[in-house]
């Protein structure tokens, strides 16, 4: 039998039979993921209608395969087989998590799963058109349908007493997360961030923003960000980088990771930030155990942990002075002498300038979480019926004024900017902030554990950080929940303190506020 925490393959007959059946069903999901990637990157417009049907069919087949009665019998037999094993050994974790997934999946009719997949594919296409034309009305009927289907899904799943529909949906992205818990984190965090933003707004010293408004050829930008992704550790033998309207990281398994980015002709940081972010997701996927592919021990812990990986590479690494000491001399290989008049300080300032804006994925570290809080509140309100879908643009714009003091100019830069709702994903957004908090907390610990970690960035040495993440996070699969993992690795529960320390240590000197 397996030892305490080794990821050795299952040897018991009941386990091997169950795991083979689950891996078989997961293959259908992984195939669907590739079609989803293709839809965002390569597919011609004409392919949209049939693609929806393809994805819907695969979702139905995967659901039927996973919820077949024989899987229930196999799980029961497997539970007996692991009864005497340590609860955190790989086999026991796989059985525990398969049971959890199964109990949820059997509550959903295959017809609803298929309809949601079809709707998501069609709605995504409608979203691209509506966003391009900056016209919410073109997306409104689709969002209405998505909210309705998500409510049906939540009703099927149910939620704990005192909870709400949002909780049932969020559980897919972050196990057991509830709106009440999110609010407990978000309310004090908003107050702390607001205080910091007020101080920054009143500062007399202003960092230079010039590099963020400096045109560089997109072809050269592409070569540059590809090089950066490779240097920080993304393995191009087991992954790709392409372009899409909304950067994301997907793919079919840890040896075939598909990430995307987008380019702004006037700001290389847009592509660099989103590429380092997606590469963080990609390296997490590549760090999962291939032998366990399709099983919980070969899957990511949840979206908050996923986001901690992307945000750490984007922020703690990519916006640091240490990183830019190494990165600045690299610019000439891609842009010639075009950037020579920008000093190291200019680049560091541009990477960290705080400026409340409309677009979440382009926002700075101090305002980022405000964007997330707005989305959390709105998706909760849409589900609970407190905001009618037709009123979304107006309510969105009002909240941007209130939280960030900005006037949203149009729907494209307002409520149409994110792809998530069009993909049917409601309950997802708070994982961005929880992941951002975890990133700061993990990084503080990595810095203690690995002497000279950041000084290594000065020389382009990122492998020590990646190895630390592989050992402490990637190899654990779904063994621990978010808070358990956080306590186990850092010795403390998840807290906003490390992120606030990170922001204040960087931004107060930058704005002359010390
Ligand atoms: Zn992300």
CSV table of C-alpha atoms in Angstrom, one decimal, residues 106-411:
chain,number,residue,atom,x,y,z
A,106,UNK,CA,-25.1,13.5,-9.8
A,107,UNK,CA,-27.3,16.4,-8.6
A,108,UNK,CA,-27.1,17.9,-12.1
A,109,UNK,CA,-29.1,16.6,-15.0
A,110,UNK,CA,-27.0,15.9,-18.1
A,111,UNK,CA,-29.4,18.1,-20.1
A,112,UNK,CA,-28.6,21.1,-18.0
A,113,UNK,CA,-24.8,20.5,-18.2
A,114,UNK,CA,-25.2,20.2,-22.0
A,115,UNK,CA,-27.3,23.3,-22.3
A,116,UNK,CA,-24.9,25.3,-20.2
A,117,UNK,CA,-21.9,24.3,-22.4
A,118,UNK,CA,-23.8,25.2,-25.5
A,119,UNK,CA,-24.9,28.5,-24.1
A,120,UNK,CA,-21.4,29.4,-22.8
A,121,UNK,CA,-19.9,28.8,-26.3
A,122,UNK,CA,-22.6,30.8,-28.1
A,123,UNK,CA,-22.6,33.6,-25.4
A,124,UNK,CA,-18.8,33.9,-25.6
A,125,UNK,CA,-19.1,34.5,-29.3
A,126,UNK,CA,-21.8,37.1,-28.7
A,127,UNK,CA,-19.6,38.7,-26.0
A,128,UNK,CA,-16.7,39.1,-28.5
A,129,UNK,CA,-19.0,40.9,-30.9
A,130,UNK,CA,-20.7,43.0,-28.2
A,131,UNK,CA,-17.3,44.0,-26.7
A,132,UNK,CA,-15.9,44.9,-30.1
A,133,UNK,CA,-19.0,47.1,-30.8
A,134,UNK,CA,-19.1,48.3,-27.2
A,135,UNK,CA,-22.8,47.5,-27.1
A,136,UNK,CA,-24.1,45.7,-24.0
A,137,UNK,CA,-27.6,45.2,-25.6
A,138,UNK,CA,-26.0,42.6,-27.9
A,139,UNK,CA,-24.9,40.6,-24.9
A,140,UNK,CA,-27.8,41.2,-22.5
A,141,UNK,CA,-30.1,38.3,-23.6
A,142,UNK,CA,-27.1,35.9,-23.3
A,143,UNK,CA,-26.2,37.1,-19.8
A,144,UNK,CA,-29.9,36.8,-18.8
A,145,UNK,CA,-29.8,33.2,-20.0
A,146,UNK,CA,-26.5,32.5,-18.2
A,147,UNK,CA,-27.8,33.9,-14.9
A,148,UNK,CA,-31.0,31.8,-15.3
A,149,UNK,CA,-29.1,28.6,-16.0
A,150,UNK,CA,-26.7,29.3,-13.1
A,151,UNK,CA,-29.6,29.8,-10.8
A,152,UNK,CA,-31.0,26.4,-11.9
A,153,UNK,CA,-27.7,24.8,-11.3
A,154,UNK,CA,-27.4,26.3,-7.8
A,155,UNK,CA,-30.9,25.1,-7.0
A,156,UNK,CA,-29.9,21.5,-8.1
A,157,UNK,CA,-26.8,21.7,-6.0
A,158,UNK,CA,-28.3,23.4,-2.9
A,159,UNK,CA,-26.3,25.4,-0.3
A,160,UNK,CA,-25.8,25.3,3.4
A,161,UNK,CA,-28.3,26.9,5.7
A,162,UNK,CA,-27.8,30.7,6.0
A,163,UNK,CA,-26.1,30.7,2.6
A,164,UNK,CA,-27.2,31.8,-0.9
A,165,UNK,CA,-27.2,30.6,-4.5
A,166,UNK,CA,-23.7,32.3,-5.1
A,167,UNK,CA,-22.2,29.8,-2.6
A,168,UNK,CA,-23.3,26.8,-4.6
A,169,UNK,CA,-21.6,28.2,-7.7
A,170,UNK,CA,-18.4,29.4,-6.0
A,171,UNK,CA,-17.8,26.0,-4.6
A,172,UNK,CA,-16.7,24.9,-8.1
A,173,UNK,CA,-13.9,27.4,-8.1
A,174,UNK,CA,-13.0,27.4,-4.5
A,175,UNK,CA,-14.3,24.5,-2.4
A,176,UNK,CA,-16.6,25.6,0.4
A,177,UNK,CA,-16.2,29.3,-0.2
A,178,UNK,CA,-19.2,31.4,0.8
A,179,UNK,CA,-20.3,35.0,0.1
A,180,UNK,CA,-20.4,35.7,3.8
A,181,UNK,CA,-16.7,34.6,4.2
A,182,UNK,CA,-15.7,36.6,1.1
A,183,UNK,CA,-17.4,39.7,2.6
A,184,UNK,CA,-15.5,39.2,5.9
A,185,UNK,CA,-12.2,39.5,3.9
A,186,UNK,CA,-13.3,42.2,1.4
A,187,UNK,CA,-14.8,44.8,3.8
A,188,UNK,CA,-11.7,45.4,5.9
A,189,UNK,CA,-9.5,45.1,2.9
A,190,UNK,CA,-11.4,47.7,1.0
A,191,UNK,CA,-10.9,50.1,3.9
A,192,UNK,CA,-7.2,49.5,4.1
A,193,UNK,CA,-6.7,49.9,0.4
A,194,UNK,CA,-8.8,53.0,0.3
A,195,UNK,CA,-6.6,54.5,3.0
A,196,UNK,CA,-3.5,53.7,1.0
A,197,UNK,CA,-5.0,55.1,-2.2
A,198,UNK,CA,-5.9,58.3,-0.5
A,199,UNK,CA,-2.4,58.8,0.7
A,200,UNK,CA,-1.0,58.1,-2.8
A,201,UNK,CA,-3.5,60.5,-4.3
A,202,UNK,CA,-2.3,63.3,-2.0
A,203,UNK,CA,1.4,62.5,-2.5
A,204,UNK,CA,3.6,65.3,-3.8
A,205,UNK,CA,6.1,62.9,-5.5
A,206,UNK,CA,4.8,61.2,-8.6
A,207,UNK,CA,6.6,58.3,-10.4
A,208,UNK,CA,7.3,58.5,-14.1
A,209,UNK,CA,4.7,56.9,-16.3
A,210,UNK,CA,6.5,57.5,-19.5
A,211,UNK,CA,7.4,53.9,-20.3
A,212,UNK,CA,3.8,52.9,-20.2
A,213,UNK,CA,3.1,55.3,-23.0
A,214,UNK,CA,6.0,54.3,-25.2
A,215,UNK,CA,5.3,52.7,-28.6
A,216,UNK,CA,7.2,49.5,-29.4
A,217,UNK,CA,6.7,47.2,-32.4
A,218,UNK,CA,4.3,44.4,-31.5
A,219,UNK,CA,6.3,41.7,-33.3
A,220,UNK,CA,9.3,42.6,-31.1
A,221,UNK,CA,7.1,42.7,-28.0
A,222,UNK,CA,6.0,39.1,-28.8
A,223,UNK,CA,9.6,37.9,-29.0
A,224,UNK,CA,10.4,39.7,-25.8
A,225,UNK,CA,7.6,38.3,-23.7
A,226,UNK,CA,8.1,34.8,-25.1
A,227,UNK,CA,11.8,35.0,-24.0
A,228,UNK,CA,10.7,36.2,-20.5
A,229,UNK,CA,8.2,33.4,-20.1
A,230,UNK,CA,10.9,30.9,-21.0
A,231,UNK,CA,13.5,32.5,-18.6
A,232,UNK,CA,11.2,32.4,-15.6
A,233,UNK,CA,10.6,28.7,-16.2
A,234,UNK,CA,7.6,28.1,-18.6
A,235,UNK,CA,8.4,25.0,-20.6
A,236,UNK,CA,7.6,25.5,-24.3
A,237,UNK,CA,8.1,21.8,-25.0
A,238,UNK,CA,5.0,21.3,-22.9
A,239,UNK,CA,3.1,24.5,-23.8
A,240,UNK,CA,2.3,27.3,-26.2
A,241,UNK,CA,1.8,31.0,-26.1
A,242,UNK,CA,-0.7,32.5,-28.5
A,243,UNK,CA,-2.9,35.6,-28.8
A,244,UNK,CA,-6.6,36.1,-27.7
A,245,UNK,CA,-9.0,38.9,-26.8
A,246,UNK,CA,-8.7,38.0,-23.1
A,247,UNK,CA,-5.5,36.4,-21.9
A,248,UNK,CA,-6.0,33.0,-20.3
A,249,UNK,CA,-4.3,29.7,-19.6
A,250,UNK,CA,-5.9,26.4,-20.5
A,251,UNK,CA,-4.9,23.3,-22.4
A,252,UNK,CA,-5.5,19.6,-21.9
A,253,UNK,CA,-3.0,18.4,-19.3
A,254,UNK,CA,0.4,19.3,-17.6
A,255,UNK,CA,2.3,18.4,-20.8
A,256,UNK,CA,0.2,20.5,-23.1
A,257,UNK,CA,-0.5,23.9,-21.6
A,258,UNK,CA,-2.0,26.6,-23.8
A,259,UNK,CA,-1.6,30.2,-22.6
A,260,UNK,CA,-2.5,33.4,-24.4
A,261,UNK,CA,-1.7,37.1,-24.1
A,262,UNK,CA,-2.5,40.3,-25.9
A,263,UNK,CA,-0.5,43.2,-27.1
A,264,UNK,CA,-0.8,47.0,-26.8
A,265,UNK,CA,1.3,48.9,-29.4
A,266,UNK,CA,1.9,51.6,-26.8
A,267,UNK,CA,2.6,49.7,-23.7
A,268,UNK,CA,4.8,46.6,-23.5
A,269,UNK,CA,3.9,46.1,-19.8
A,270,UNK,CA,0.4,45.0,-20.9
A,271,UNK,CA,1.8,42.0,-22.7
A,272,UNK,CA,4.6,41.4,-20.2
A,273,UNK,CA,2.3,41.5,-17.2
A,274,UNK,CA,-0.3,39.3,-18.7
A,275,UNK,CA,2.3,36.8,-20.1
A,276,UNK,CA,4.1,36.5,-16.7
A,277,UNK,CA,0.7,36.1,-15.1
A,278,UNK,CA,-0.4,33.4,-17.5
A,279,UNK,CA,3.0,31.8,-17.3
A,280,UNK,CA,2.5,31.5,-13.5
A,281,UNK,CA,-0.7,29.6,-14.2
A,282,UNK,CA,1.1,27.6,-16.8
A,283,UNK,CA,4.0,26.6,-14.6
A,284,UNK,CA,1.6,25.5,-11.9
A,285,UNK,CA,-0.1,23.2,-14.5
A,286,UNK,CA,3.2,22.0,-15.8
A,287,UNK,CA,4.3,21.2,-12.2
A,288,UNK,CA,1.3,18.8,-11.6
A,289,UNK,CA,2.0,15.1,-11.5
A,290,UNK,CA,1.5,13.6,-15.0
A,291,UNK,CA,1.0,10.1,-13.6
A,292,UNK,CA,-2.0,11.5,-11.7
A,293,UNK,CA,-3.4,13.4,-14.7
A,294,UNK,CA,-7.2,13.4,-14.7
A,295,UNK,CA,-7.2,12.6,-10.9
A,296,UNK,CA,-7.5,15.0,-8.0
A,297,UNK,CA,-3.8,14.5,-7.0
A,298,UNK,CA,-2.9,15.6,-10.6
A,299,UNK,CA,-5.1,18.7,-10.5
A,300,UNK,CA,-4.8,22.2,-9.1
A,301,UNK,CA,-6.0,22.8,-5.6
A,302,UNK,CA,-8.5,25.4,-6.5
A,303,UNK,CA,-8.6,28.7,-8.3
A,304,UNK,CA,-7.3,30.8,-5.4
A,305,UNK,CA,-4.2,28.7,-5.2
A,306,UNK,CA,-3.9,28.9,-9.0
A,307,UNK,CA,-4.2,32.7,-8.9
A,308,UNK,CA,-1.5,32.9,-6.2
A,309,UNK,CA,0.9,31.4,-8.7
A,310,UNK,CA,0.1,33.8,-11.5
A,311,UNK,CA,0.0,36.9,-9.3
A,312,UNK,CA,3.3,36.0,-7.6
A,313,UNK,CA,5.2,35.9,-11.0
A,314,UNK,CA,3.4,39.0,-12.2
A,315,UNK,CA,3.8,41.1,-9.1
A,316,UNK,CA,6.3,39.9,-6.5
A,317,UNK,CA,8.7,39.0,-9.4
A,318,UNK,CA,7.8,41.0,-12.5
A,319,UNK,CA,7.2,44.3,-10.8
A,320,UNK,CA,10.3,44.1,-8.5
A,321,UNK,CA,13.5,46.2,-8.7
A,322,UNK,CA,15.5,42.9,-8.6
A,323,UNK,CA,13.7,41.6,-11.7
A,324,UNK,CA,14.2,44.9,-13.6
A,325,UNK,CA,17.9,45.0,-12.8
A,326,UNK,CA,18.2,41.9,-14.9
A,327,UNK,CA,15.4,42.6,-17.4
A,328,UNK,CA,16.5,46.1,-18.4
A,329,UNK,CA,19.7,45.1,-20.2
A,330,UNK,CA,17.7,42.4,-22.0
A,331,UNK,CA,15.5,45.0,-23.8
A,332,UNK,CA,18.2,45.9,-26.4
A,333,UNK,CA,18.2,42.4,-27.8
A,334,UNK,CA,14.6,42.9,-28.8
A,335,UNK,CA,14.1,46.7,-29.3
A,336,UNK,CA,17.6,47.9,-30.3
A,337,UNK,CA,18.5,51.2,-28.6
A,338,UNK,CA,14.8,52.4,-28.5
A,339,UNK,CA,14.6,52.0,-24.8
A,340,UNK,CA,18.1,53.2,-23.9
A,341,UNK,CA,16.9,56.6,-22.5
A,342,UNK,CA,14.8,54.8,-19.9
A,343,UNK,CA,16.8,54.3,-16.7
A,344,UNK,CA,16.3,51.4,-14.3
A,345,UNK,CA,14.3,53.7,-12.0
A,346,UNK,CA,12.0,54.8,-14.9
A,347,UNK,CA,11.2,51.2,-15.7
A,348,UNK,CA,10.6,50.3,-12.1
A,349,UNK,CA,8.4,53.3,-11.6
A,350,UNK,CA,6.4,52.6,-14.7
A,351,UNK,CA,5.8,49.0,-13.6
A,352,UNK,CA,4.4,50.2,-10.2
A,353,UNK,CA,2.7,53.5,-10.9
A,354,UNK,CA,-0.8,53.6,-9.2
A,355,UNK,CA,-3.5,54.9,-11.4
A,356,UNK,CA,-7.2,54.0,-10.9
A,357,UNK,CA,-8.6,52.9,-14.2
A,358,UNK,CA,-11.4,51.0,-15.9
A,359,UNK,CA,-9.7,47.7,-16.9
A,360,UNK,CA,-9.0,45.1,-14.3
A,361,UNK,CA,-6.3,43.1,-16.1
A,362,UNK,CA,-4.3,46.3,-16.7
A,363,UNK,CA,-4.7,47.7,-13.2
A,364,UNK,CA,-1.9,48.3,-10.7
A,365,UNK,CA,-1.5,46.3,-7.5
A,366,UNK,CA,-3.1,48.9,-5.2
A,367,UNK,CA,-6.4,49.2,-7.2
A,368,UNK,CA,-6.6,45.6,-8.6
A,369,UNK,CA,-8.7,44.2,-5.7
A,370,UNK,CA,-11.2,47.0,-6.0
A,371,UNK,CA,-12.1,45.7,-9.5
A,372,UNK,CA,-12.6,42.3,-8.0
A,373,UNK,CA,-14.8,43.5,-5.2
A,374,UNK,CA,-17.1,45.3,-7.7
A,375,UNK,CA,-17.6,42.1,-9.7
A,376,UNK,CA,-18.3,40.0,-6.6
A,377,UNK,CA,-21.0,42.4,-5.5
A,378,UNK,CA,-22.5,42.5,-8.9
A,379,UNK,CA,-22.7,38.8,-9.6
A,380,UNK,CA,-24.2,38.3,-6.2
A,381,UNK,CA,-26.8,41.0,-6.9
A,382,UNK,CA,-27.6,39.5,-10.3
A,383,UNK,CA,-28.2,36.1,-8.8
A,384,UNK,CA,-30.3,37.4,-5.9
A,385,UNK,CA,-32.3,39.6,-8.3
A,386,UNK,CA,-31.1,42.9,-6.7
A,387,UNK,CA,-29.8,44.0,-10.0
A,388,UNK,CA,-31.7,43.5,-13.2
A,389,UNK,CA,-29.4,42.4,-16.1
A,390,UNK,CA,-30.6,45.3,-18.3
A,391,UNK,CA,-29.4,47.7,-15.6
A,392,UNK,CA,-25.9,46.2,-15.3
A,393,UNK,CA,-24.0,48.9,-17.3
A,394,UNK,CA,-25.4,51.7,-15.2
A,395,UNK,CA,-24.8,50.0,-11.9
A,396,UNK,CA,-21.3,48.9,-13.0
A,397,UNK,CA,-20.4,52.5,-13.9
A,398,UNK,CA,-21.8,53.8,-10.6
A,399,UNK,CA,-19.7,51.4,-8.6
A,400,UNK,CA,-16.6,52.4,-10.5
A,401,UNK,CA,-17.2,56.0,-9.6
A,402,UNK,CA,-17.7,55.0,-6.0
A,403,UNK,CA,-14.8,52.5,-5.6
A,404,UNK,CA,-12.2,54.0,-7.9
A,405,UNK,CA,-13.4,57.5,-8.7
A,406,UNK,CA,-13.4,57.0,-12.4
A,407,UNK,CA,-16.0,57.6,-15.1
A,408,UNK,CA,-16.4,54.6,-17.3
A,409,UNK,CA,-16.6,55.8,-20.9
A,410,UNK,CA,-18.3,52.9,-22.6
A,411,UNK,CA,-19.4,49.3,-22.2
